[in-house]
Short mmCIF file of C-alpha atoms and ligand atoms in Angstrom, two decimals:
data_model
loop_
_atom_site.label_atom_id
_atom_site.label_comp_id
_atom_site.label_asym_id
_atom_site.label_seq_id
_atom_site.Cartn_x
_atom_site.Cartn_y
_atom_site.Cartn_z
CA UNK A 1 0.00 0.00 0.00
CA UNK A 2 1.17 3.50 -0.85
CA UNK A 3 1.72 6.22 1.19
CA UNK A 4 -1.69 7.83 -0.24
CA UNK A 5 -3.58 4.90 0.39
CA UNK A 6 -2.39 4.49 3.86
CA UNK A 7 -3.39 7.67 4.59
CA UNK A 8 -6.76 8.00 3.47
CA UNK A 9 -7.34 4.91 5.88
CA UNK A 10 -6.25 6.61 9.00
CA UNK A 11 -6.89 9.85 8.42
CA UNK A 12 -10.56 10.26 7.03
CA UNK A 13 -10.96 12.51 9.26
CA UNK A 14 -13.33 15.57 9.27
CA UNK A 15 -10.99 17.59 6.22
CA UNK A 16 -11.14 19.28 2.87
CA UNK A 17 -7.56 18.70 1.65
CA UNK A 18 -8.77 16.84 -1.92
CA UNK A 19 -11.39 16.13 -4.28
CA UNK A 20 -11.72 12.71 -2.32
CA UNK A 21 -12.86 14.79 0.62
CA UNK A 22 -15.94 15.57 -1.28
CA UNK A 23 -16.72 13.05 -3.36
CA UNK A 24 -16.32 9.97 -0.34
CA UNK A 25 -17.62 6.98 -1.42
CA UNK A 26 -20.78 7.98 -3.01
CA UNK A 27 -20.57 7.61 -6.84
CA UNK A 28 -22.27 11.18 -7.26
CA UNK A 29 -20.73 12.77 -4.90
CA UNK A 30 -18.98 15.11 -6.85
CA UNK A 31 -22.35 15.87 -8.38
CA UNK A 32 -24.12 16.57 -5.55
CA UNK A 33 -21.45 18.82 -4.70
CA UNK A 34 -21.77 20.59 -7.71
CA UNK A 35 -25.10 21.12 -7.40
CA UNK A 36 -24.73 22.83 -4.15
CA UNK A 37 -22.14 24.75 -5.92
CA UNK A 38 -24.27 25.73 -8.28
CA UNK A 39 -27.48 26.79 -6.25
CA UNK A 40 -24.79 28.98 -3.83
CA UNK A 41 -23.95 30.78 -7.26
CA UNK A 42 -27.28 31.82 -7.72
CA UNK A 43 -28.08 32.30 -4.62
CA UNK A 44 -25.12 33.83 -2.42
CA UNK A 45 -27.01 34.80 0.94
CA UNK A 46 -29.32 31.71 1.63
CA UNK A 47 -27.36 30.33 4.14
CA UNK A 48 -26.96 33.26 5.58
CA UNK A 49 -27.64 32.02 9.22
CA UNK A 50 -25.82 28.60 8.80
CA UNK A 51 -22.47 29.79 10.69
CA UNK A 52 -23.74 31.87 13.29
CA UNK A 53 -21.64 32.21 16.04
CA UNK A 54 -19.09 30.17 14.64
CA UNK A 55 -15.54 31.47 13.95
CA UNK A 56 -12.91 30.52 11.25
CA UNK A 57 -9.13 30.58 11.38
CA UNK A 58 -7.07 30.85 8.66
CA UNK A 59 -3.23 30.99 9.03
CA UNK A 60 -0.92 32.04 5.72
CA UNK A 61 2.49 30.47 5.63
CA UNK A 62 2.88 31.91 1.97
CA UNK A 63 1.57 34.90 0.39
CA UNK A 64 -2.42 34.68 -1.09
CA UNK A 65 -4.51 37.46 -2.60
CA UNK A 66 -7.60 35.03 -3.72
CA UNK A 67 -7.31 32.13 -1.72
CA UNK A 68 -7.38 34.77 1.18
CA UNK A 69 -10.30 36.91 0.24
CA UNK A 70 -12.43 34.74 -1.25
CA UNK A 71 -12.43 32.68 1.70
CA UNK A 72 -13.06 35.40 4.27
CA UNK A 73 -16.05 36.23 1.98
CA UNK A 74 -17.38 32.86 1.74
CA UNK A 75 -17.31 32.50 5.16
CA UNK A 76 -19.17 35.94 5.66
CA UNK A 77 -21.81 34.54 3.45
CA UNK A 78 -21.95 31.60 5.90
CA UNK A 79 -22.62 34.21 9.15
CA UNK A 80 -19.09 33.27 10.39
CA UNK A 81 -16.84 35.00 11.66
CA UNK A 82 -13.04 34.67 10.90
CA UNK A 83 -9.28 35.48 11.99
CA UNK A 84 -6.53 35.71 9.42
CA UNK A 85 -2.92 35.17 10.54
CA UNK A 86 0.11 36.06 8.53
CA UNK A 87 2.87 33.44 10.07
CA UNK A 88 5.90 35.50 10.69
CA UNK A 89 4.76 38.80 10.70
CA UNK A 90 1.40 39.09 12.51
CA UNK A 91 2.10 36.06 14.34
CA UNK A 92 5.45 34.13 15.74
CA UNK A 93 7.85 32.54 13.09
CA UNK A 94 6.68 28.84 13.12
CA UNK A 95 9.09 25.66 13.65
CA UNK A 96 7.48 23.02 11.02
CA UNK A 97 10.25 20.44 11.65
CA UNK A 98 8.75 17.85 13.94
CA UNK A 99 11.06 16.55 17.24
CA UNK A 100 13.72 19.15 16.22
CA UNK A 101 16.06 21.26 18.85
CA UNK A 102 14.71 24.86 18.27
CA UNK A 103 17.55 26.65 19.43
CA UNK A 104 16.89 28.60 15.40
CA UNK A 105 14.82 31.72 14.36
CA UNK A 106 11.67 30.04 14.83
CA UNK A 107 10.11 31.04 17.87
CA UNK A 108 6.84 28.85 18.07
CA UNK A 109 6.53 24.74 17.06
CA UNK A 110 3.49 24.63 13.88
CA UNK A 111 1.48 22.12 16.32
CA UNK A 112 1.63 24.32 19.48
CA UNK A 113 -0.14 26.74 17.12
CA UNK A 114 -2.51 24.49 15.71
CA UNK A 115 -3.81 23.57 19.16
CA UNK A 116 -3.98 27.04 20.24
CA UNK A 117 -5.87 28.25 17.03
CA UNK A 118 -8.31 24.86 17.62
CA UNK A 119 -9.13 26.99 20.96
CA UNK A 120 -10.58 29.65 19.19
CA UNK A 121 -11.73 28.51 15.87
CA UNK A 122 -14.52 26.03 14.69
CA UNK A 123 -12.84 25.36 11.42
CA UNK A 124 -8.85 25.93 10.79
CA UNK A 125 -7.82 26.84 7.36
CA UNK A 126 -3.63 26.16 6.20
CA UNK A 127 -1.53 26.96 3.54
CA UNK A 128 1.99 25.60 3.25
CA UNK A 129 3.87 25.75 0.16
CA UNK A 130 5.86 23.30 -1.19
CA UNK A 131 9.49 23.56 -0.16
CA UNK A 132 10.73 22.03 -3.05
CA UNK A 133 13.86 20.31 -1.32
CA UNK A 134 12.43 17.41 -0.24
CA UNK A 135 9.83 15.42 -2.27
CA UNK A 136 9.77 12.76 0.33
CA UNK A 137 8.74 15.72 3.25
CA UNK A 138 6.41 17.61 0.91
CA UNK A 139 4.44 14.29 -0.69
CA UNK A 140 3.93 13.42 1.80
CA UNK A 141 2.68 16.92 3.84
CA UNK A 142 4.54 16.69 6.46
CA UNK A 143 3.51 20.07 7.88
CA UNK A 144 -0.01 19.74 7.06
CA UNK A 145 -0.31 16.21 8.39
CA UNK A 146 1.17 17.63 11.61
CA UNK A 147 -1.46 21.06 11.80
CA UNK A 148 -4.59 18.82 11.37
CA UNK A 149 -3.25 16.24 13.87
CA UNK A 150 -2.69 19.60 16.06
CA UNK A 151 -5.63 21.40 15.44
CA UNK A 152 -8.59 18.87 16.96
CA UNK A 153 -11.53 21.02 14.61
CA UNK A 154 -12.60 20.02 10.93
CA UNK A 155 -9.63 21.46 8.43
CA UNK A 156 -9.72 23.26 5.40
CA UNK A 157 -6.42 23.20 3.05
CA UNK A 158 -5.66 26.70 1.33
CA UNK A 159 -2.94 25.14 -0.73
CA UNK A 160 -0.45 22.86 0.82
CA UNK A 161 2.57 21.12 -0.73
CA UNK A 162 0.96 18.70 -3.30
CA UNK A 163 -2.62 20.23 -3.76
CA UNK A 164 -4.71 23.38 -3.99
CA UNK A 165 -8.11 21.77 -3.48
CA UNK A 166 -10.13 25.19 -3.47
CA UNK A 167 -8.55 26.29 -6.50
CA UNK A 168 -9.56 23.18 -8.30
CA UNK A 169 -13.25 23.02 -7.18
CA UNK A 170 -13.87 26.55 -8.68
CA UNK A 171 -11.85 25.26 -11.85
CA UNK A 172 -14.39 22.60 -12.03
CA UNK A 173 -17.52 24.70 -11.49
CA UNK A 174 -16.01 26.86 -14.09
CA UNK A 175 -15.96 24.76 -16.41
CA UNK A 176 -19.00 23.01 -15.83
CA UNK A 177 -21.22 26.06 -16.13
CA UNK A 178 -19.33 27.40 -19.27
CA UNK A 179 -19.11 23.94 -21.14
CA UNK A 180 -21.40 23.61 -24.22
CA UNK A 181 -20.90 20.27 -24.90
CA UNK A 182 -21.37 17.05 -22.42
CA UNK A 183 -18.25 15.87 -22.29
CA UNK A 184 -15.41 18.87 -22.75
CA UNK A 185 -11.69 18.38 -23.94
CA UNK A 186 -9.70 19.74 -20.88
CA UNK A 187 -5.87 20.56 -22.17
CA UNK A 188 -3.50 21.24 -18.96
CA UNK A 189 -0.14 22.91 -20.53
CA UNK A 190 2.88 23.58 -19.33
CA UNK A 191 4.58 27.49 -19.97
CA UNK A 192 7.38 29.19 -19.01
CA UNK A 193 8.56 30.48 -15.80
CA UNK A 194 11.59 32.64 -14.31
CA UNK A 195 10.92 30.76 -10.32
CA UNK A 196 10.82 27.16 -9.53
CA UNK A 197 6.73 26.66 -8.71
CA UNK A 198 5.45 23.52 -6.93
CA UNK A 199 3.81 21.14 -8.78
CA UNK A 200 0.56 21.85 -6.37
CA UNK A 201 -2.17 23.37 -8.81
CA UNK A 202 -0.95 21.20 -11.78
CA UNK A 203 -1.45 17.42 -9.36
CA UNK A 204 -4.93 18.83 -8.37
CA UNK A 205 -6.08 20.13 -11.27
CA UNK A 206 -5.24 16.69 -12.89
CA UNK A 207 -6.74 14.59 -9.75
CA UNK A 208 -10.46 16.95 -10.35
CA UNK A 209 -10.86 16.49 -14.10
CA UNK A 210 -10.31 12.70 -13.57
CA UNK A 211 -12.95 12.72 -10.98
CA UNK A 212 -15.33 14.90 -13.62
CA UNK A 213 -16.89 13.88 -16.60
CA UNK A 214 -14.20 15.42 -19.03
CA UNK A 215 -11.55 14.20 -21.29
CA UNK A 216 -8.02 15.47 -19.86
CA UNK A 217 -4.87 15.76 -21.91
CA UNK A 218 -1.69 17.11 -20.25
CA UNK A 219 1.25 18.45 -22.19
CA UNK A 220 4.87 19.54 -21.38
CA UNK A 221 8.23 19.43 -22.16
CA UNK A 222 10.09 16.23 -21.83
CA UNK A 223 11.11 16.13 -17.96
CA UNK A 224 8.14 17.94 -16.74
CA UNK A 225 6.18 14.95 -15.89
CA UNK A 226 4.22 15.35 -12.93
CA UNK A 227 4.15 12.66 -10.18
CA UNK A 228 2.81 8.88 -11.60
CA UNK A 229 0.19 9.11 -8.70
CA UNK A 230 -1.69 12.20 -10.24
CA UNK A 231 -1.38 11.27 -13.46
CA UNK A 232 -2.43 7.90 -13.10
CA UNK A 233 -5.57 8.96 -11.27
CA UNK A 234 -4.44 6.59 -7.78
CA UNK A 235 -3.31 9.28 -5.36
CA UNK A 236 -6.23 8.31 -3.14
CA UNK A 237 -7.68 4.65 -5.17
CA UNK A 238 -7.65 2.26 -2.32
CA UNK A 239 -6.74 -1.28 -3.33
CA UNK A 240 -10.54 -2.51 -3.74
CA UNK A 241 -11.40 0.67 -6.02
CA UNK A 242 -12.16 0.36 -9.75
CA UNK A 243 -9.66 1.10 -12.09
CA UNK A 244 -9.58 4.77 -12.57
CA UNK A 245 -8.97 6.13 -16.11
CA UNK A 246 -5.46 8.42 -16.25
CA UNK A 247 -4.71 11.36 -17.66
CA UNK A 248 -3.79 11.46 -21.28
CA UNK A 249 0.02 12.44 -21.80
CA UNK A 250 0.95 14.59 -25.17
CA UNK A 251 4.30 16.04 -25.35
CA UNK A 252 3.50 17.96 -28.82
CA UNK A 253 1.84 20.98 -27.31
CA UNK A 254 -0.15 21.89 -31.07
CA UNK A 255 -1.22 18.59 -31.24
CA UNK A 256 -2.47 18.50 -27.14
CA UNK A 257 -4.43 22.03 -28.34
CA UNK A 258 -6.17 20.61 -31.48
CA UNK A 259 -10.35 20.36 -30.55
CA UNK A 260 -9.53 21.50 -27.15
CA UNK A 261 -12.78 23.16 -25.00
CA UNK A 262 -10.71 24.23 -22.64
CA UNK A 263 -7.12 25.47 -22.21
CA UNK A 264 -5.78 25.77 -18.42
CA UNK A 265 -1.96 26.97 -18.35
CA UNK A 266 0.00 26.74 -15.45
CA UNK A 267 3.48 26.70 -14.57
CA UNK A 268 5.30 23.85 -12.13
CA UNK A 269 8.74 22.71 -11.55
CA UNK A 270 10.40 19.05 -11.90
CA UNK A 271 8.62 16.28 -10.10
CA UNK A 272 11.53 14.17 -11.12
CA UNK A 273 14.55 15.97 -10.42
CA UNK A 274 12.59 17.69 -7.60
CA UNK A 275 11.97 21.56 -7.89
CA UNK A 276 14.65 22.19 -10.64
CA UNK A 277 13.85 24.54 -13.53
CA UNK A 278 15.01 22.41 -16.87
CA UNK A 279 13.11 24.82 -19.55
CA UNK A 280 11.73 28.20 -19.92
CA UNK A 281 11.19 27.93 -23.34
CA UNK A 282 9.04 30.89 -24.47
CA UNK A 283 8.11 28.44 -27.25
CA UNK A 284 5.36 27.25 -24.44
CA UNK A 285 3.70 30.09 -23.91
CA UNK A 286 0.24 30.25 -25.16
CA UNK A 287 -0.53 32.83 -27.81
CA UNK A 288 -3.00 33.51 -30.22
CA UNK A 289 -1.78 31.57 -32.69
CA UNK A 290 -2.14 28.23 -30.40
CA UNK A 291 -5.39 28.71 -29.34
CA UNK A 292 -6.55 29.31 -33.04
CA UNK A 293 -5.81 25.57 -32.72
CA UNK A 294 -8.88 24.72 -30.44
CA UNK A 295 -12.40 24.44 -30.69
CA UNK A 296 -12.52 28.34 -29.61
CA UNK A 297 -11.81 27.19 -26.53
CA UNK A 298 -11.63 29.19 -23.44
CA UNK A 299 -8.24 29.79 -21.46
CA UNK A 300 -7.92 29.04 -18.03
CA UNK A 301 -5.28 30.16 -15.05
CA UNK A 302 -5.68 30.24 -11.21
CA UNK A 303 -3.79 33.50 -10.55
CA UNK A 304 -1.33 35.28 -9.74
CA UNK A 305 -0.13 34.95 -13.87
CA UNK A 306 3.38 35.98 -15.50
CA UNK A 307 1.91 37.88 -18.72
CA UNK A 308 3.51 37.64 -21.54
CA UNK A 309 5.55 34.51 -20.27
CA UNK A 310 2.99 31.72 -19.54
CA UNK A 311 0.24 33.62 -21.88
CA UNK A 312 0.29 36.73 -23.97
CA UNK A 313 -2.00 39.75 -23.18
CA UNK A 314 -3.73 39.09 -26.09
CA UNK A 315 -4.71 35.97 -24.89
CA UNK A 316 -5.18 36.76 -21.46
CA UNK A 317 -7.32 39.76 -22.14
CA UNK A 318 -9.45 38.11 -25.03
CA UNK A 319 -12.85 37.31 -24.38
CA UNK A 320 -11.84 33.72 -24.39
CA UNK A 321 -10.54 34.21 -21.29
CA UNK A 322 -12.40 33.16 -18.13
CA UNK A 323 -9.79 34.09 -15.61
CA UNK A 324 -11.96 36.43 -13.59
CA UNK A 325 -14.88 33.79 -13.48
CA UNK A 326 -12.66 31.32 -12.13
CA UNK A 327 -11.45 34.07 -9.07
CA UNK A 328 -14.94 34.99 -8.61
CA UNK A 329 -16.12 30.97 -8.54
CA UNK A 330 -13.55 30.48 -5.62
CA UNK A 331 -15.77 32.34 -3.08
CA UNK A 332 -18.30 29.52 -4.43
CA UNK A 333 -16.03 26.80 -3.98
CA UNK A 334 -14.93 28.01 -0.38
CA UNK A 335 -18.69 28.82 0.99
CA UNK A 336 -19.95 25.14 -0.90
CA UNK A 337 -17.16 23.37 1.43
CA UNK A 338 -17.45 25.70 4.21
CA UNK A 339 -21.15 25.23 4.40
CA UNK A 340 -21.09 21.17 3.84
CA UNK A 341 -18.08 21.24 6.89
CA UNK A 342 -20.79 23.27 8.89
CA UNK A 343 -23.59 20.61 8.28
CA UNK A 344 -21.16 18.06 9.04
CA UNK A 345 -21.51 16.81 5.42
CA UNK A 346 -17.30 17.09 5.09
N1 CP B 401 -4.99 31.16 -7.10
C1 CP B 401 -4.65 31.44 -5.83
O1 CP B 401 -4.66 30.58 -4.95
O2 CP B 401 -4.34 32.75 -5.62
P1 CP B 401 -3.63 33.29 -4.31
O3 CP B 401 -2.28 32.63 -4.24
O4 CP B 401 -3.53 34.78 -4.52
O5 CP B 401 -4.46 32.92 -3.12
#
């Protein structure tokens, strides 16, 4: 058994840290999430009263202008109330190491936090980047294993090491209430970048679509394969699961593009040889001419975006672009999890 499947057996615990989280074990589970999705959409406000008197705690190891606000908001939709810690700089410098001598400049140990923040807060929110040193440590989320063992309340990932959960569900409702056909073709590429990014957004992205009812084709320079348990579709398949189908691989980016619906572009480092930068071939980035290539499709990005480097602003700016539906559909995302966590549906 792999270290995925050993820990969705002791750890289904009351969390939100992947699409498994939602779906469970019922076959339309992601559905019915959807739908709830959906209704929230057009309906902001009517469950209003749902998280009265409740508070939520969210605490930033890394920078987040969405992930940040839309929360907050979602939750204000909900009637809670919430906190918002910066680590570092509104609160102590955090120790993440477990069992460690902290004679460093971390001043406070990540699970004495946790517990503390579990004092005040109903739900606890996290985000912990990938450190990109140690695959081992960050696949298998080391820090955010130890905040929800910490933290005793239900626990809501805002983008850890491996996965960015909330940024995938609103990539999904996206898509599912701009789609015009039943079954879309979803292109994840690969572009340019001057930092080494973790492979986070890219591993969820991939683990949603094969939960959805789309056809998913990944392309990227040779070397920029992303870990076999994403693409696969098995990060969380226990061993009595069907057979899920995997993503489809195409290294030819024009080829990947042909008939595509939709076009999601996102930038990650090696998986392989672990947080190195091996291109930044501007050949990657997606211009005007590639997405002439598509069935008019629409293009896609989570945010914060490198113009001109993963996409050109005449992409970006196009009205095939969806970028600010997919920002505004994470305060849907966040209030559709926050409200299922509240009804103790999560
Ligand atoms: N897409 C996203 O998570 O944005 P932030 O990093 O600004 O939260």
């Amino acid at each position: 058994m792999d270290f995925f499947s050993n820990q969705l057996r002791i750890n289904h615990m009351r969390r939100f840290t992947s699409v498994h989280d939602l779906v469970g074990t019922d076959q339309h589970g992601l559905q019915s999430a959807l739908s709830d999705a959906v209704a929230l959409k057009k309906d902001p406000w009517s469950m209003s009263t749902l998280g009265t008197r409740k508070t939520l705690g969210l605490l930033f190891m890394n920078p987040s202008l969405r992930t940040r606000m839309s929360t907050h908001k979602a939750a204000s939709l909900l009637g809670m109330d919430t906190m918002i810690l910066n680590a570092g700089s509104d609160s102590w410098t955090l120790e993440t190491r477990d069992g460690v001598i902290m004679d460093g400049a971390a001043t406070e140990h990540i699970k004495d936090a946790a517990a503390v923040m579990g004092e005040y807060c109903d739900i606890l929110g996290l985000r912990t980047f990938a450190g990109l040193t140690d695959r081992n440590a960050d696949y298998e989320e080391r820090v955010l294993e130890l905040f929800v063992r910490y933290a005793g309340v239900p626990f809501i990932s805002l983008e850890s090491a491996t996965r960015h959960p909330l940024q995938s569900f609103a990539d999904l409702i996206t898509i599912e209430t701009l789609k015009t056909v039943k079954r879309p073709r979803v292109v994840l590429t690969w572009a340019p970048h001057p930092k080494a990014l973790p492979q986070a957004v890219a591993n969820s992205f991939v683990e949603w679509m094969l939960a959805a009812d789309v056809d998913l084709v990944v392309t990227h320079p040779q070397g920029y394969e992303l870990a076999p348990s994403f693409m696969q579709g098995s990060a969380f398949a226990d061993d009595s699961s069907a057979a899920v189908q995997g993503a489809t691989l195409v290294y030819d980016q024009n080829a990947a593009f042909e008939g595509a619906d939709f076009v999601y572009a996102k930038n990650w480092s090696n998986y392989n040889d672990y947080g190195a930068i091996t291109s930044k071939d501007m050949g990657w980035t997606v211009n005007a001419g590639k997405m002439a290539l598509t069935n008019n499709a629409r293009f896609m990005h989570c945010l914060p975006v490198r113009r001109n480097m993963i996409v050109t602003d005449e992409v970006i700016d196009s009205p095939q672009s969806v970028i600010l539906e997919q920002a505004a559909n994470r305060v849907v995302s966040a209030q559709t999890v926050l409200m299922r966590m509240l009804q103790g549906l999560v």
